[in-house]
Amino acid sequence: MNKKLFLLFVFFTAIMSAQNFGIKGGINFSNLTNFDKSFEEEVESESIRTSFHVGFYNEFKINDNLSIQPELLYSSQGINNESDGIDGKVQLDYINIPVLLKIYLTEGFFLEAGPQIGFLVNDDIKVGTLNFSDNEDLFNTVDYSMDLGLGFKLSEGVFLNARYGFGLNGVFNSSEEGSDNNPKNSVFAASLGFNL
């Protein structure tokens, strides 16, 4: 874990040292996909979990139409569900590091895409009134995903952004859960960003 914290510190320092540094935050609509049939038979309904993300970004211009934007975000994700009339929740909180290629199609409108790595920093499972936290052996501590998005610059220092991230590996530790049907993160995020 110390190596992860050190890498996050180095990454954060690198972001802050550059010129187009800013903060962003917004709302998450998250879900878990790729459940196996046994889970779908046990759970009566699944629903989107609404939460938040917040963090830092920096945009490195390549030319007038291309840039690379690394970010460091705290993102709360997971899913809500119901079984036998009992509400449940799986909350997975990550420190996410996306690195995005941004393509400006017009002066303000852009598309973006790139990989993301996430480090699990908190997990919480709720079944009715029961809470189960710190399930370290149950969940993968590292999450890999791809992000696709679009956005619009409202002014030189302010932008709106919508992004979809789809997981590439399962959220459960493969030794604890069957890897063939291991649920993956699925997150739609809407953000507002400000240059500092």
XYZ file of C-alpha atoms in Angstrom:
196
model
C 0.000 0.000 0.000
C 2.941 2.358 0.682
C 4.026 2.074 -2.960
C 0.523 3.088 -4.092
C 0.513 6.117 -1.790
C 3.956 7.123 -3.035
C 2.848 6.865 -6.686
C -0.254 8.943 -5.916
C 1.915 11.581 -4.232
C 4.281 11.751 -7.225
C 1.350 11.940 -9.644
C -0.373 14.666 -7.610
C 2.854 16.697 -7.415
C 3.340 16.404 -11.189
C -0.211 17.608 -11.860
C 0.119 20.624 -9.559
C 3.452 21.678 -11.040
C 2.015 22.327 -14.509
C 0.137 25.381 -15.784
C -3.410 24.284 -16.687
C -4.167 22.879 -13.247
C -7.742 22.873 -11.955
C -10.401 21.258 -9.822
C -13.493 19.373 -10.927
C -16.401 17.601 -9.336
C -19.849 16.307 -10.060
C -22.339 13.498 -9.882
C -21.923 9.758 -10.517
C -24.570 7.330 -11.728
C -22.975 3.935 -11.130
C -23.875 0.298 -11.613
C -22.223 -3.121 -11.678
C -22.562 -5.188 -14.848
C -21.925 -8.811 -15.830
C -23.628 -10.494 -12.865
C -24.068 -14.255 -13.123
C -27.523 -15.874 -13.318
C -27.492 -17.053 -9.705
C -27.216 -13.432 -8.515
C -29.980 -12.282 -10.868
C -32.271 -14.998 -9.488
C -31.602 -13.932 -5.872
C -31.934 -10.176 -6.432
C -35.373 -8.852 -7.356
C -34.177 -5.522 -8.715
C -31.004 -3.564 -9.321
C -30.846 0.208 -9.507
C -28.358 2.926 -10.255
C -26.430 4.289 -7.292
C -26.201 8.087 -7.286
C -23.079 9.529 -5.680
C -20.238 11.967 -6.426
C -16.666 12.468 -7.614
C -14.198 15.271 -6.890
C -10.553 15.933 -7.635
C -7.878 17.602 -9.729
C -6.902 17.715 -13.383
C -4.284 19.234 -15.628
C -4.412 19.735 -19.380
C -1.224 19.517 -21.433
C -1.672 21.065 -24.866
C -0.099 19.213 -27.799
C -1.473 21.628 -30.385
C -4.656 23.681 -30.907
C -6.768 20.547 -31.441
C -5.139 17.939 -29.187
C -4.264 17.717 -25.519
C -3.621 15.128 -22.821
C -5.426 15.459 -19.501
C -4.416 13.374 -16.455
C -6.689 13.536 -13.431
C -6.695 12.470 -9.788
C -10.257 11.834 -8.546
C -12.041 10.488 -5.492
C -15.007 8.578 -6.924
C -17.821 6.859 -5.015
C -19.347 4.004 -7.045
C -21.317 0.756 -6.648
C -24.930 -0.386 -6.957
C -28.248 -0.482 -5.093
C -30.393 -3.619 -5.065
C -33.414 -5.259 -3.454
C -33.957 -8.891 -2.428
C -37.016 -10.295 -0.602
C -38.170 -6.746 0.077
C -34.864 -5.824 1.753
C -32.863 -2.912 0.354
C -29.163 -3.436 -0.211
C -26.168 -1.415 -1.310
C -22.628 -2.089 -2.483
C -20.469 1.033 -2.124
C -16.996 1.041 -3.673
C -14.901 4.193 -3.311
C -11.809 4.643 -5.482
C -8.932 7.007 -6.060
C -9.101 7.070 -9.869
C -6.344 8.205 -12.232
C -7.637 8.628 -15.791
C -5.299 9.797 -18.557
C -7.355 11.158 -21.443
C -6.649 12.238 -24.988
C -8.825 15.275 -25.764
C -9.749 16.201 -29.333
C -11.202 19.672 -29.923
C -13.666 19.521 -32.815
C -14.513 23.229 -32.527
C -13.177 26.030 -30.352
C -15.119 24.847 -27.289
C -16.461 21.349 -27.997
C -14.223 18.326 -27.334
C -14.233 14.543 -27.280
C -12.073 12.514 -24.904
C -10.979 8.918 -24.416
C -8.379 7.063 -22.416
C -7.510 4.439 -19.805
C -8.071 4.707 -16.088
C -6.646 2.936 -13.069
C -8.446 3.025 -9.734
C -7.329 2.111 -6.220
C -10.046 0.918 -3.844
C -9.911 2.975 -0.639
C -13.260 2.089 0.951
C -15.923 -0.586 0.593
C -19.254 -0.998 2.308
C -21.972 -3.607 1.867
C -25.381 -2.876 3.364
C -28.202 -5.416 3.658
C -31.222 -3.925 5.393
C -29.936 -2.530 8.690
C -26.716 -4.572 8.613
C -23.438 -3.008 7.468
C -20.329 -4.900 6.399
C -17.223 -2.779 5.781
C -13.511 -3.385 5.161
C -14.099 -6.508 3.076
C -10.464 -6.510 1.989
C -10.386 -10.133 0.834
C -13.601 -9.879 -1.180
C -12.839 -7.023 -3.594
C -10.027 -6.317 -6.017
C -7.993 -3.389 -4.729
C -7.144 -2.213 -8.275
C -9.702 -1.424 -10.976
C -8.948 -0.926 -14.683
C -11.369 0.825 -17.015
C -11.746 2.831 -20.225
C -13.336 6.284 -20.285
C -15.203 7.919 -23.169
C -16.632 11.401 -22.952
C -17.419 14.795 -24.360
C -17.481 18.310 -23.063
C -17.770 21.984 -23.741
C -15.716 24.947 -22.548
C -18.044 27.610 -21.185
C -15.131 30.039 -20.928
C -11.334 29.860 -20.914
C -11.274 28.470 -17.367
C -14.619 26.668 -16.979
C -15.959 23.535 -18.667
C -18.794 21.000 -18.514
C -18.039 17.345 -19.062
C -19.983 14.065 -19.418
C -18.132 10.752 -19.329
C -18.841 7.025 -19.315
C -16.382 4.592 -17.775
C -16.654 0.840 -18.269
C -14.660 -1.621 -16.186
C -12.192 -4.008 -17.774
C -11.692 -6.282 -14.769
C -14.118 -7.614 -12.175
C -14.671 -5.913 -8.828
C -14.412 -9.181 -6.878
C -11.171 -10.895 -6.062
C -11.080 -13.791 -8.558
C -10.145 -16.214 -5.768
C -13.361 -15.263 -3.959
C -15.757 -15.072 -6.914
C -16.043 -16.866 -10.249
C -13.982 -14.893 -12.754
C -16.189 -15.777 -15.740
C -19.111 -13.695 -14.460
C -17.329 -11.197 -12.253
C -19.282 -7.895 -12.057
C -17.544 -4.825 -13.474
C -17.870 -1.132 -12.717
C -20.057 0.964 -14.979
C -20.146 4.704 -14.260
C -21.706 7.713 -16.001
C -20.291 10.957 -14.597
C -21.238 14.615 -15.158
C -18.680 17.210 -14.071
C -18.008 20.912 -13.767
C -14.357 21.995 -13.871
C -12.491 25.220 -13.029
C -8.922 26.211 -13.857
C -6.998 27.563 -10.884
